[in-house]
Coordinates of C-alpha atoms in Angstrom, one line a residue:
X1 CA -275.1 -197.3 -118.9
X2 CA -275.2 -193.4 -119.3
X3 CA -272.7 -191.2 -118.1
X4 CA -275.9 -189.5 -116.3
X5 CA -276.8 -192.7 -114.8
X6 CA -273.7 -193.4 -113.2
X7 CA -273.7 -190.7 -111.6
X8 CA -277.1 -190.3 -110.2
X9 CA -276.1 -194.0 -108.8
X10 CA -273.6 -192.6 -107.0
X11 CA -275.9 -190.1 -105.3
X12 CA -276.5 -190.5 -101.5
X13 CA -280.1 -191.4 -100.6
X14 CA -282.1 -189.3 -100.1
X15 CA -280.6 -186.6 -102.8
X16 CA -282.5 -185.6 -106.4
X17 CA -281.5 -185.8 -109.6
X18 CA -278.7 -182.6 -110.1
X19 CA -277.2 -182.6 -106.2
X20 CA -273.8 -183.2 -106.1
X21 CA -272.6 -186.3 -105.0
X22 CA -269.8 -186.1 -102.1
X23 CA -267.1 -188.3 -102.4
X24 CA -267.0 -191.3 -99.9
X25 CA -263.3 -192.3 -98.3
X26 CA -262.4 -195.9 -98.6
X27 CA -261.0 -196.3 -95.4
X28 CA -257.8 -199.1 -95.4
X29 CA -257.7 -201.6 -93.0
X30 CA -255.1 -200.5 -91.2
X31 CA -257.5 -197.7 -89.8
X32 CA -260.5 -199.1 -89.0
X33 CA -262.5 -200.2 -92.0
X34 CA -264.7 -203.5 -91.2
X35 CA -264.5 -206.0 -93.5
X36 CA -267.9 -206.0 -95.4
X37 CA -268.2 -210.0 -94.5
X38 CA -269.0 -208.5 -91.1
X39 CA -271.0 -206.0 -91.3
X40 CA -274.8 -206.3 -91.5
X41 CA -275.9 -207.7 -95.0
X42 CA -279.1 -205.3 -94.4
X43 CA -278.8 -201.5 -96.4
X44 CA -279.8 -198.5 -95.1
X45 CA -282.0 -196.3 -97.6
X46 CA -282.1 -193.4 -95.7
X47 CA -279.5 -190.9 -93.5
X48 CA -280.1 -188.8 -90.3
X49 CA -279.0 -185.2 -90.7
X50 CA -278.0 -184.2 -87.2
X51 CA -275.5 -181.9 -88.9
X52 CA -274.1 -180.9 -92.4
X53 CA -271.3 -182.4 -92.0
X54 CA -272.6 -185.4 -90.6
X55 CA -274.7 -185.9 -93.1
X56 CA -272.2 -186.5 -96.0
X57 CA -270.3 -189.2 -94.4
X58 CA -271.0 -192.7 -94.7
X59 CA -270.7 -194.5 -91.1
X60 CA -268.0 -196.6 -91.9
X61 CA -265.5 -193.6 -93.0
X62 CA -266.5 -191.7 -90.4
X63 CA -265.7 -193.9 -87.9
X64 CA -262.6 -194.7 -89.2
X65 CA -261.9 -190.9 -89.5
X66 CA -262.0 -190.4 -85.8
X67 CA -259.6 -193.3 -84.6
X68 CA -256.8 -192.2 -87.3
X69 CA -253.7 -191.9 -85.2
X70 CA -252.3 -188.4 -85.7
X71 CA -248.7 -190.0 -87.2
X72 CA -250.9 -191.2 -90.3
X73 CA -249.1 -189.7 -93.4
X74 CA -252.1 -187.9 -95.3
X75 CA -252.5 -184.9 -94.4
X76 CA -255.8 -184.6 -96.0
X77 CA -256.9 -187.2 -93.6
X78 CA -255.6 -185.7 -90.6
X79 CA -257.5 -182.5 -91.5
X80 CA -260.8 -184.3 -91.9
X81 CA -260.2 -186.4 -89.0
X82 CA -259.6 -183.4 -87.0
X83 CA -262.6 -181.2 -88.4
X84 CA -264.9 -183.6 -87.5
X85 CA -263.5 -184.5 -83.9
X86 CA -264.1 -180.8 -83.1
X87 CA -267.8 -181.3 -84.5
X88 CA -268.5 -184.5 -82.3
X89 CA -266.9 -182.3 -79.4
X90 CA -269.3 -179.1 -80.0
X91 CA -272.5 -181.7 -81.1
X92 CA -273.4 -184.2 -78.9
X93 CA -276.2 -185.5 -81.2
X94 CA -273.8 -185.9 -83.8
X95 CA -271.6 -188.3 -81.3
X96 CA -275.0 -190.2 -81.2
X97 CA -275.5 -190.3 -84.9
X98 CA -271.9 -191.3 -85.7
X99 CA -272.1 -194.3 -83.5
X100 CA -275.5 -195.5 -84.4
X101 CA -274.5 -194.9 -88.2
X102 CA -271.5 -196.8 -87.5
X103 CA -273.3 -199.9 -87.6
X104 CA -275.0 -198.6 -90.5
X105 CA -278.3 -198.1 -88.7
X106 CA -281.0 -195.5 -89.4
X107 CA -282.2 -192.7 -86.5
X108 CA -285.6 -193.7 -85.7
X109 CA -288.2 -191.4 -83.4
X110 CA -288.1 -192.9 -79.8
X111 CA -291.2 -194.6 -78.7
X112 CA -293.2 -192.3 -77.2
X113 CA -293.9 -192.8 -73.2
X114 CA -296.6 -195.7 -73.0
X115 CA -296.7 -197.0 -76.4
X116 CA -296.3 -200.8 -77.5
X117 CA -294.9 -202.6 -80.5
X118 CA -296.5 -202.3 -83.8
X119 CA -299.0 -205.4 -83.8
X120 CA -299.0 -206.8 -87.2
X121 CA -296.9 -204.4 -89.8
X122 CA -298.3 -203.7 -92.8
X123 CA -295.5 -202.8 -94.7
X124 CA -293.3 -205.3 -94.5
X125 CA -289.6 -205.8 -95.5
X126 CA -288.7 -208.3 -97.4
X127 CA -286.3 -211.1 -95.4
X128 CA -283.0 -210.2 -95.2
X129 CA -284.1 -206.1 -95.0
X130 CA -285.1 -205.9 -91.9
X131 CA -284.3 -201.9 -90.6
X132 CA -281.5 -201.4 -88.3
X133 CA -281.9 -199.9 -84.8
X134 CA -281.1 -200.6 -81.6
X135 CA -277.7 -201.8 -81.2
X136 CA -275.9 -201.5 -78.2
X137 CA -272.5 -199.6 -77.5
X138 CA -270.7 -203.0 -77.6
X139 CA -268.3 -203.5 -75.1
X140 CA -264.3 -204.1 -76.1
X141 CA -264.1 -207.6 -78.3
X142 CA -268.3 -207.3 -78.1
X143 CA -269.7 -208.0 -82.3
X144 CA -271.9 -204.6 -82.7
X145 CA -273.2 -205.9 -85.6
X146 CA -275.1 -208.9 -83.3
X147 CA -275.4 -206.8 -80.4
X148 CA -279.1 -206.1 -81.0
X149 CA -281.2 -204.4 -77.9
X150 CA -284.7 -203.9 -79.4
X151 CA -287.4 -206.7 -79.9
X152 CA -287.8 -208.6 -83.2
X153 CA -291.4 -208.7 -84.1
X154 CA -292.9 -209.1 -87.4
X155 CA -289.3 -209.3 -89.3
X156 CA -288.9 -205.4 -87.7
X157 CA -286.2 -204.3 -84.9
X158 CA -289.1 -202.5 -82.3
X159 CA -288.4 -200.2 -79.3
X160 CA -290.3 -200.9 -76.2
X161 CA -290.8 -197.7 -74.0
X162 CA -288.7 -199.1 -71.3
X163 CA -285.4 -200.5 -71.2
X164 CA -283.5 -202.7 -68.7
X165 CA -279.8 -203.3 -68.4
X166 CA -278.1 -206.5 -68.8
X167 CA -274.7 -207.2 -66.9
X168 CA -271.4 -209.4 -67.2
X169 CA -271.8 -211.3 -64.2
X170 CA -268.0 -211.8 -63.9
X171 CA -267.4 -208.1 -63.3
X172 CA -271.0 -206.4 -62.9
X173 CA -270.3 -204.1 -66.0
X174 CA -273.3 -203.0 -67.7
X175 CA -273.5 -205.0 -71.3
X176 CA -276.2 -202.6 -73.1
X177 CA -279.9 -201.2 -71.7
X178 CA -282.3 -203.6 -73.8
X179 CA -286.2 -203.0 -74.6
X180 CA -288.4 -204.1 -71.4
X181 CA -291.7 -205.5 -73.2
X182 CA -294.7 -205.7 -71.2
X183 CA -297.9 -207.6 -72.1
X184 CA -299.5 -205.7 -74.8
X185 CA -295.8 -206.2 -76.7
X186 CA -295.9 -209.8 -76.0
X187 CA -299.6 -209.9 -77.5
X188 CA -298.1 -207.8 -80.7
X189 CA -296.0 -210.4 -81.3
X190 CA -298.2 -213.3 -80.7
X191 CA -300.4 -211.9 -83.6
X192 CA -297.7 -211.1 -86.2
X193 CA -296.7 -214.9 -85.2
X194 CA -300.1 -215.9 -85.9
X195 CA -300.3 -214.1 -89.4
X196 CA -297.1 -215.2 -90.3
X197 CA -298.0 -218.9 -89.4
X198 CA -301.2 -218.7 -92.1
X199 CA -298.4 -218.7 -94.6
X200 CA -295.7 -220.6 -93.4
X201 CA -297.7 -223.7 -92.5
X202 CA -297.9 -223.8 -96.5
X203 CA -294.4 -223.3 -97.5
X204 CA -293.0 -227.0 -98.5
X205 CA -290.7 -228.7 -96.0
X206 CA -288.5 -228.9 -98.5
X207 CA -288.0 -224.9 -98.6
X208 CA -288.6 -224.5 -94.9
X209 CA -285.4 -227.3 -94.5
X210 CA -283.6 -224.4 -96.7
X211 CA -284.3 -221.8 -94.5
X212 CA -283.0 -223.8 -91.6
X213 CA -279.7 -225.1 -93.0
X214 CA -278.9 -221.2 -94.2
X215 CA -279.6 -220.3 -90.3
X216 CA -277.3 -223.0 -89.4
X217 CA -275.0 -222.4 -91.8
X218 CA -274.7 -218.2 -90.6
X219 CA -274.2 -219.8 -86.6
X220 CA -271.4 -221.4 -88.0
X221 CA -269.8 -218.8 -89.9
X222 CA -270.5 -216.6 -86.6
X223 CA -270.0 -218.4 -83.8
X224 CA -266.7 -217.1 -82.2
X225 CA -269.0 -214.4 -81.7
X226 CA -271.8 -215.8 -80.5
X227 CA -269.6 -217.3 -78.4
X228 CA -268.3 -214.1 -77.1
X229 CA -272.0 -212.9 -76.8
X230 CA -272.7 -216.0 -74.1
X231 CA -269.2 -215.5 -72.3
X232 CA -270.2 -212.0 -72.2
X233 CA -274.0 -212.1 -70.4
X234 CA -273.9 -215.6 -68.5
X235 CA -269.9 -215.6 -67.8
X236 CA -269.8 -218.8 -69.0
X237 CA -266.0 -219.9 -69.9
X238 CA -265.7 -218.9 -73.6
X239 CA -264.2 -222.8 -74.4
X240 CA -267.8 -223.8 -73.3
X241 CA -269.5 -221.0 -74.9
X242 CA -268.2 -222.2 -78.2
X243 CA -269.0 -225.7 -77.5
X244 CA -272.5 -224.7 -77.4
X245 CA -273.0 -222.5 -80.0
X246 CA -272.1 -225.6 -82.0
X247 CA -274.4 -227.7 -80.2
X248 CA -277.3 -225.4 -80.6
X249 CA -276.0 -224.3 -84.3
X250 CA -276.8 -228.8 -84.5
X251 CA -280.3 -228.2 -83.3
X252 CA -281.0 -226.2 -86.6
X253 CA -279.1 -228.7 -88.8
X254 CA -281.0 -231.6 -87.5
X255 CA -284.6 -230.3 -87.8
X256 CA -283.8 -228.9 -91.1
X257 CA -283.4 -232.8 -92.1
X258 CA -286.3 -233.7 -90.1
X259 CA -288.3 -231.3 -91.7
X260 CA -288.8 -233.4 -94.9
X261 CA -289.5 -236.4 -93.3
X262 CA -292.7 -236.0 -91.6
X263 CA -294.6 -238.7 -92.7
X264 CA -298.8 -239.6 -92.1
X265 CA -299.8 -242.8 -92.2
X266 CA -302.4 -245.5 -93.8
X267 CA -304.3 -247.4 -91.3
X268 CA -306.3 -250.6 -93.3
X269 CA -310.2 -249.9 -92.5
X270 CA -312.6 -253.1 -92.0
X271 CA -315.2 -251.5 -94.5
X272 CA -313.9 -252.4 -98.5
X273 CA -315.2 -248.8 -99.2
X274 CA -313.3 -247.0 -97.0
X275 CA -309.9 -245.7 -96.4
X276 CA -308.0 -244.0 -93.3
X277 CA -305.5 -241.7 -93.3
X278 CA -303.1 -239.8 -91.1
X279 CA -302.1 -236.7 -91.6
X280 CA -299.4 -234.6 -89.4
X281 CA -300.0 -230.7 -89.3
X282 CA -298.5 -228.0 -87.6
X283 CA -300.1 -226.7 -84.0
X284 CA -299.7 -223.1 -85.1
X285 CA -298.1 -220.6 -82.7
X286 CA -295.8 -221.5 -80.2
X287 CA -294.4 -219.5 -76.8
X288 CA -290.8 -220.5 -76.0
X289 CA -289.9 -219.7 -72.3
X290 CA -286.2 -220.3 -72.4
X291 CA -283.7 -219.4 -69.4
X292 CA -279.9 -218.3 -69.1
X293 CA -277.8 -221.3 -68.8
X294 CA -278.1 -221.8 -72.0
X295 CA -278.9 -219.1 -73.6
X296 CA -278.5 -220.4 -77.1
X297 CA -278.8 -224.2 -77.3
X298 CA -282.8 -223.8 -75.3
X299 CA -284.0 -221.3 -78.0
X300 CA -282.9 -223.8 -81.2
X301 CA -283.9 -226.7 -79.9
X302 CA -287.5 -225.5 -79.4
X303 CA -287.6 -223.3 -82.3
X304 CA -285.7 -225.1 -84.9
X305 CA -288.3 -228.0 -84.0
X306 CA -291.3 -225.7 -84.0
X307 CA -289.5 -224.2 -87.4
X308 CA -289.2 -227.6 -88.9
X309 CA -292.9 -228.7 -88.4
X310 CA -294.3 -225.7 -90.0
X311 CA -295.1 -223.5 -86.5
X312 CA -294.2 -220.1 -85.8
X313 CA -292.8 -218.7 -82.4
X314 CA -292.5 -216.1 -80.2
X315 CA -289.7 -216.4 -77.8
X316 CA -289.2 -214.9 -74.2
X317 CA -285.6 -215.5 -73.4
X318 CA -284.5 -214.8 -69.7
X319 CA -283.5 -211.2 -68.5
X320 CA -280.3 -212.5 -67.4
X321 CA -279.3 -213.0 -71.2
X322 CA -281.4 -211.7 -74.1
X323 CA -278.0 -210.7 -76.5
X324 CA -278.1 -214.4 -78.0
X325 CA -281.6 -214.6 -78.7
X326 CA -281.7 -211.2 -80.2
X327 CA -278.4 -212.4 -82.2
X328 CA -280.2 -215.6 -83.1
X329 CA -283.2 -213.5 -84.6
X330 CA -280.3 -210.9 -86.7
X331 CA -279.0 -214.3 -88.0
X332 CA -282.4 -215.7 -88.6
X333 CA -283.1 -212.6 -90.6
X334 CA -280.7 -212.3 -92.8
X335 CA -281.2 -216.5 -93.1
X336 CA -284.4 -215.1 -95.3
X337 CA -286.6 -216.7 -92.1
X338 CA -290.2 -214.8 -93.3
X339 CA -291.3 -212.3 -91.4
X340 CA -293.2 -213.3 -87.8
X341 CA -292.0 -216.7 -88.2
X342 CA -289.2 -215.8 -85.5
X343 CA -290.1 -213.4 -82.6
X344 CA -288.2 -212.4 -79.6
X345 CA -289.7 -210.1 -76.9
X346 CA -287.1 -209.5 -74.3
X347 CA -288.3 -208.0 -70.7
X348 CA -287.1 -207.5 -67.0
X349 CA -287.4 -209.5 -64.0
X350 CA -290.2 -207.4 -63.1
X351 CA -292.2 -208.0 -66.1
X352 CA -291.3 -211.6 -66.6
X353 CA -294.6 -212.5 -65.3
X354 CA -296.8 -210.7 -67.0
X355 CA -295.6 -211.4 -70.0
X356 CA -295.5 -215.2 -69.7
X357 CA -298.9 -214.9 -68.7
X358 CA -299.9 -213.0 -72.1
X359 CA -298.0 -215.7 -73.9
X360 CA -299.8 -218.4 -71.6
X361 CA -303.6 -217.0 -71.9
X362 CA -303.2 -215.8 -75.4
X363 CA -305.8 -217.5 -77.5
X364 CA -303.7 -217.2 -80.9
X365 CA -301.3 -219.0 -79.1
X366 CA -301.4 -223.2 -79.3
X367 CA -298.4 -224.4 -77.5
X368 CA -296.0 -223.4 -74.8
X369 CA -292.6 -224.8 -74.5
X370 CA -290.8 -223.6 -71.3
X371 CA -287.3 -224.7 -69.9
X372 CA -286.6 -223.7 -66.1
X373 CA -287.9 -224.4 -62.5
X374 CA -290.1 -226.5 -61.9
X375 CA -292.0 -223.4 -59.4
X376 CA -292.3 -221.6 -62.5
X377 CA -293.4 -224.5 -64.9
X378 CA -296.5 -224.9 -62.2
X379 CA -297.6 -221.7 -63.0
X380 CA -297.5 -221.6 -66.6
X381 CA -299.4 -224.9 -66.7
X382 CA -301.5 -223.2 -64.8
X383 CA -302.6 -220.8 -67.3
X384 CA -302.5 -223.0 -70.0
X385 CA -304.6 -225.1 -68.6
X386 CA -307.6 -222.0 -69.3
X387 CA -307.1 -222.6 -72.9
X388 CA -306.3 -226.8 -72.9
X389 CA -302.8 -225.8 -74.9
X390 CA -299.9 -228.6 -76.0
X391 CA -297.1 -228.0 -73.3
X392 CA -293.7 -229.0 -73.5
X393 CA -291.6 -228.4 -69.8
X394 CA -288.1 -229.5 -69.1
X395 CA -288.3 -228.5 -65.2
X396 CA -285.6 -228.6 -62.6
X397 CA -283.6 -231.9 -62.1
X398 CA -281.5 -233.3 -58.7
X399 CA -279.8 -236.1 -60.6
X400 CA -278.1 -238.5 -58.4
X401 CA -274.3 -239.7 -59.5
X402 CA -274.3 -243.5 -58.2
X403 CA -270.4 -245.3 -58.0
X404 CA -270.8 -248.8 -57.0
X405 CA -267.7 -250.9 -55.9
X406 CA -267.4 -252.5 -59.1
X407 CA -266.6 -249.4 -60.6
X408 CA -263.4 -248.1 -62.6
X409 CA -262.8 -244.9 -59.9
X410 CA -260.5 -242.8 -62.0
X411 CA -263.2 -243.2 -65.2
X412 CA -265.9 -242.5 -62.5
X413 CA -264.0 -239.3 -61.2
X414 CA -263.5 -238.2 -65.0
X415 CA -267.5 -238.3 -65.3
X416 CA -268.3 -236.6 -62.3
X417 CA -265.9 -233.5 -63.2
X418 CA -267.7 -233.8 -66.1
X419 CA -271.5 -234.2 -65.2
X420 CA -270.7 -231.5 -62.1
X421 CA -268.8 -228.8 -62.9
X422 CA -270.1 -228.0 -66.6
X423 CA -270.9 -224.3 -66.4
X424 CA -270.1 -224.3 -62.8
X425 CA -272.6 -226.7 -62.4
X426 CA -275.5 -224.5 -63.2
X427 CA -277.0 -226.9 -65.7
X428 CA -280.2 -229.1 -65.0
X429 CA -278.7 -232.5 -65.9
X430 CA -275.4 -232.0 -63.7
X431 CA -274.7 -234.3 -60.7
X432 CA -276.4 -232.8 -57.5
X433 CA -276.0 -235.6 -55.2
X434 CA -272.6 -238.2 -55.6
X435 CA -273.8 -241.7 -54.0
X436 CA -270.6 -244.0 -53.3
X437 CA -270.6 -247.3 -52.0
X438 CA -268.1 -247.8 -48.8
X439 CA -265.9 -250.0 -50.2
X440 CA -264.8 -247.7 -52.4
X441 CA -265.3 -243.9 -50.6
X442 CA -262.5 -243.0 -49.4
X443 CA -260.4 -243.5 -52.6
X444 CA -263.1 -241.9 -54.6
X445 CA -263.4 -239.2 -52.3
X446 CA -259.8 -238.4 -52.5
X447 CA -258.8 -238.4 -56.3
X448 CA -261.7 -236.4 -56.8
X449 CA -260.3 -233.5 -54.5
X450 CA -257.3 -233.9 -56.1
X451 CA -258.9 -233.4 -59.5
X452 CA -260.9 -230.3 -58.6
X453 CA -257.5 -228.6 -56.8
X454 CA -255.5 -229.5 -60.5
X455 CA -258.2 -229.0 -63.2
X456 CA -260.7 -226.4 -62.2
X457 CA -259.5 -222.6 -62.5
X458 CA -261.9 -220.3 -61.4
X459 CA -261.5 -217.2 -63.3
X460 CA -263.4 -214.5 -65.7
X461 CA -264.6 -216.5 -68.7
X462 CA -262.9 -214.8 -71.8
X463 CA -259.7 -215.8 -69.4
X464 CA -257.8 -218.7 -71.3
X465 CA -257.1 -220.9 -68.3
X466 CA -260.6 -220.7 -66.9
X467 CA -262.8 -223.3 -66.4
X468 CA -265.3 -222.3 -63.6
X469 CA -266.9 -218.8 -64.2
X470 CA -269.6 -216.7 -62.0
X471 CA -272.4 -217.8 -61.3
X472 CA -275.6 -215.5 -62.5
X473 CA -275.9 -213.4 -59.8
X474 CA -274.7 -213.0 -56.2
X475 CA -279.0 -214.9 -55.3
X476 CA -277.1 -218.0 -56.8
X477 CA -274.1 -217.3 -54.6
X478 CA -276.4 -217.3 -51.8
X479 CA -277.9 -220.3 -52.1
X480 CA -274.8 -222.1 -52.4
X481 CA -273.8 -220.7 -49.7
X482 CA -276.6 -221.5 -47.3
X483 CA -276.7 -225.7 -48.9
X484 CA -272.9 -225.4 -47.7
X485 CA -273.3 -223.7 -44.6
X486 CA -276.5 -226.2 -43.6
X487 CA -274.2 -229.1 -44.2
X488 CA -271.7 -228.1 -41.9
X489 CA -273.4 -227.0 -39.1
X490 CA -275.1 -231.0 -39.5
X491 CA -272.5 -232.8 -39.6
X492 CA -270.7 -232.5 -43.0
X493 CA -266.7 -232.2 -43.9
X494 CA -265.5 -229.7 -46.1
X495 CA -262.9 -231.8 -48.2
X496 CA -261.7 -228.4 -50.8
X497 CA -263.4 -225.2 -51.3
X498 CA -266.3 -224.3 -49.1
X499 CA -266.5 -220.1 -49.2
X500 CA -266.8 -217.7 -51.9
X501 CA -264.1 -216.6 -54.5
X502 CA -262.0 -213.8 -53.7
X503 CA -262.5 -212.6 -57.3
X504 CA -265.6 -211.0 -56.4
X505 CA -269.3 -211.6 -55.1
X506 CA -270.8 -213.6 -57.9
X507 CA -267.8 -216.8 -57.7
X508 CA -268.0 -219.2 -55.5
X509 CA -264.6 -222.4 -54.5
X510 CA -265.6 -225.5 -56.1
X511 CA -266.6 -227.3 -53.3
X512 CA -266.5 -231.1 -52.3
X513 CA -268.5 -232.2 -48.9
X514 CA -267.9 -235.7 -47.2
X515 CA -270.2 -236.9 -44.2
X516 CA -273.5 -235.5 -46.0
X517 CA -276.7 -237.0 -45.1
X518 CA -280.0 -237.3 -46.4
X519 CA -281.4 -234.6 -43.9
X520 CA -279.3 -232.2 -45.0
X521 CA -280.8 -229.3 -47.6
X522 CA -278.2 -230.1 -50.6
X523 CA -279.4 -233.9 -50.6
X524 CA -282.8 -232.9 -51.1
X525 CA -282.4 -229.5 -52.9
X526 CA -281.1 -228.4 -56.1
X527 CA -278.2 -226.7 -56.0
X528 CA -277.7 -224.9 -59.1
X529 CA -273.7 -224.4 -58.5
X530 CA -270.3 -226.0 -58.0
X531 CA -271.2 -227.6 -55.0
X532 CA -270.5 -231.9 -55.1
X533 CA -271.9 -233.6 -52.0
X534 CA -271.1 -237.5 -51.4
X535 CA -273.0 -239.6 -49.7
X536 CA -271.6 -243.1 -48.2
X537 CA -274.2 -246.1 -49.1
X538 CA -274.2 -249.9 -48.3
X539 CA -276.2 -251.8 -51.0
X540 CA -277.9 -251.3 -54.1
X541 CA -280.8 -251.5 -53.1
X542 CA -279.9 -248.0 -50.7
X543 CA -278.6 -246.2 -53.3
X544 CA -281.6 -246.9 -55.6
X545 CA -283.8 -245.5 -53.0
X546 CA -281.8 -242.6 -52.1
X547 CA -281.6 -241.7 -56.1
X548 CA -285.6 -242.0 -56.6
X549 CA -286.7 -240.5 -53.2
X550 CA -287.0 -236.7 -54.7
X551 CA -290.0 -235.6 -56.6
X552 CA -287.8 -234.8 -59.9
X553 CA -286.5 -237.1 -62.3
X554 CA -284.6 -235.3 -65.0
X555 CA -281.3 -237.0 -65.6
X556 CA -279.3 -239.8 -63.3
X557 CA -276.1 -241.7 -63.7
X558 CA -273.8 -244.3 -62.3
X559 CA -270.8 -246.4 -62.9
X560 CA -270.8 -250.5 -62.6
X561 CA -269.0 -252.6 -64.4
X562 CA -271.2 -255.3 -63.7
X563 CA -273.7 -256.1 -66.3
X564 CA -276.4 -257.5 -64.9
X565 CA -276.4 -254.7 -62.4
X566 CA -276.3 -252.4 -65.4
X567 CA -280.0 -253.5 -66.6
X568 CA -281.5 -253.6 -63.2
X569 CA -280.1 -250.2 -62.0
X570 CA -280.8 -248.3 -65.4
X571 CA -284.7 -249.9 -65.5
X572 CA -285.3 -248.9 -61.8
X573 CA -284.4 -245.1 -61.6
X574 CA -286.8 -243.2 -62.0
X575 CA -285.0 -239.9 -64.4
X576 CA -285.6 -239.7 -68.2
X577 CA -281.9 -240.3 -69.1
X578 CA -279.4 -242.2 -67.6
X579 CA -275.9 -242.1 -68.4
X580 CA -274.2 -245.7 -67.6
X581 CA -270.5 -244.9 -67.0
X582 CA -270.3 -241.7 -69.3
X583 CA -271.2 -238.1 -67.6
X584 CA -272.0 -236.3 -70.6
X585 CA -275.3 -237.5 -72.0
X586 CA -276.7 -234.6 -74.3
X587 CA -276.6 -234.7 -77.9
X588 CA -279.0 -233.4 -80.4
X589 CA -279.7 -237.4 -81.8
X590 CA -281.5 -238.4 -78.7
X591 CA -284.2 -237.4 -76.7
X592 CA -284.4 -234.9 -73.8
X593 CA -286.4 -235.0 -70.8
X594 CA -287.8 -236.0 -67.8
X595 CA -290.1 -237.7 -65.0
X596 CA -292.3 -236.6 -62.6
X597 CA -292.3 -233.3 -61.7
X598 CA -289.0 -233.0 -64.2
X599 CA -291.3 -231.9 -67.1
X600 CA -293.6 -232.8 -70.4
X601 CA -292.6 -234.0 -73.1
X602 CA -289.3 -234.2 -75.0
X603 CA -286.9 -232.0 -77.3
X604 CA -284.5 -233.1 -79.6
X605 CA -284.0 -236.3 -81.6
X606 CA -286.9 -237.7 -83.7
X607 CA -289.4 -237.6 -81.2
X608 CA -288.7 -233.6 -80.8
X609 CA -290.6 -232.4 -83.8
X610 CA -293.7 -234.3 -82.9
X611 CA -294.4 -231.9 -80.1
X612 CA -295.4 -229.3 -82.5
X613 CA -297.5 -231.4 -85.2
X614 CA -301.1 -232.6 -84.4
X615 CA -302.2 -235.6 -85.7
X616 CA -305.3 -235.9 -87.9
X617 CA -307.4 -238.8 -89.0
X618 CA -308.8 -238.9 -92.1
X619 CA -312.1 -241.1 -93.2
X620 CA -312.4 -241.6 -97.3
X621 CA -316.0 -243.2 -97.8
X622 CA -317.8 -244.5 -100.8
X623 CA -314.7 -245.8 -102.5

């Protein structure tokens, strides 16, 4: 390489040959250098020039000089730091530029009022080279490189004409402003996904498998940062958030392997000159609408299956927890998932209805997958019916937890703790009604109360001792309060808890009620909070009848040491999943879903990928 070539390569982007290249300070780790492994892999071609001084410095050096301690031994660095601080103080524009460029983000013009996302970009960036924009000003401890704020469409980060705030439910602090996408942005994302589907469906199963595996690997590499995002936006205790990230990543690993096991069939025909084949083909574009209580796992459980099958997706995450979906988009891009295959359109609660309707009625969408309340699921089914779309629904639950006289009480209490208080009772499969046979009722209630007082600790999710974080918002707290008040007014006894916690408006004490009857709200309405109502029963038939009285049937649990009883009750419970002497039943290898008004279809397992495949019968004649 010639000397001239060497000089030219060292010039800053945008410089013309012959311009002097500006020296790049190399900050040391002790004063703020970000290791390359933690930076976004995309490279920025140009620099914004809000001032002459700002244009001379790379983002990492400027950020380091701004945070330089006054005691630094190098006089040159101290002088440069003073100069930068003075410039920032005199120029708000430069301060904004440096905040963006600290993450290597190029400056882009703001969205004009009313302008939607670019429908289908003509010049697409190569995989792993999405243009960088829209980082949140990361609160302390959160990973700036993964905290995205714009929609992700067609492999690009694109703003919307409006934004909405995301708050930490524990403190109420703002985590950032996120693009508030509407119906037009959702339709643009669908078009990008449809265009990508035309090529993605032809990608070999082996290559799709490889890309999903890379995405899994990146999730594992960034598991701690992803967990912090979950805790910040949902309030979930950090240990639980770390468990969710592992669970979430395992769906990508599982479906990366299932991608290569999509087998068709050969059917013997009665006519000798004919042969029959059955092919499995991807359904097309899938609209994925996910809840806030598992903001990462509910995405990968759906998206992993869809991408493995050859479908493309548009994800609408919950308005309370959009950062997890956007962080997954960043990692998908780094993994090389082609543009348009994975798209994210965040939106506020105000626009959720119009975005959901747009996704369900768009003729380019072939599949709807939704996890959320039964009421919302019915609305989406209505919209999807007009174009007869394939639909998967994982809806509300009201899980019974039955303890028979033959049960091991200590095991039953441990199972009750695990099933009821995971994520502060905010899971669709958590136990909602505790039916305890009269012979061991008092013993169970006493031991359950002692375990709650001993092992449950309410606090901020980032505190190591915390096992119970906040509820997602004050409306959720009010629902628990209403159920407790109703039960007490009708004769229930508060064994422990029963009121809001002193830590703040979104915290509620883990609560145990006894003397609960079937006419109380908590007996027939899903709680989604840390409330455990106990109903005493006499016979097995009575318990099964109470359990099956609900119009939903997602999960059910019971404890017994009687083998005959185990078979009888497992078969009689009207639910999609049964835990026998076990309080935690979710795993990637097994089918997840319910019966009655708890939903349609199954997720996870070898059956989950079938939700994104069509069967095609081919008859070969004249042989």
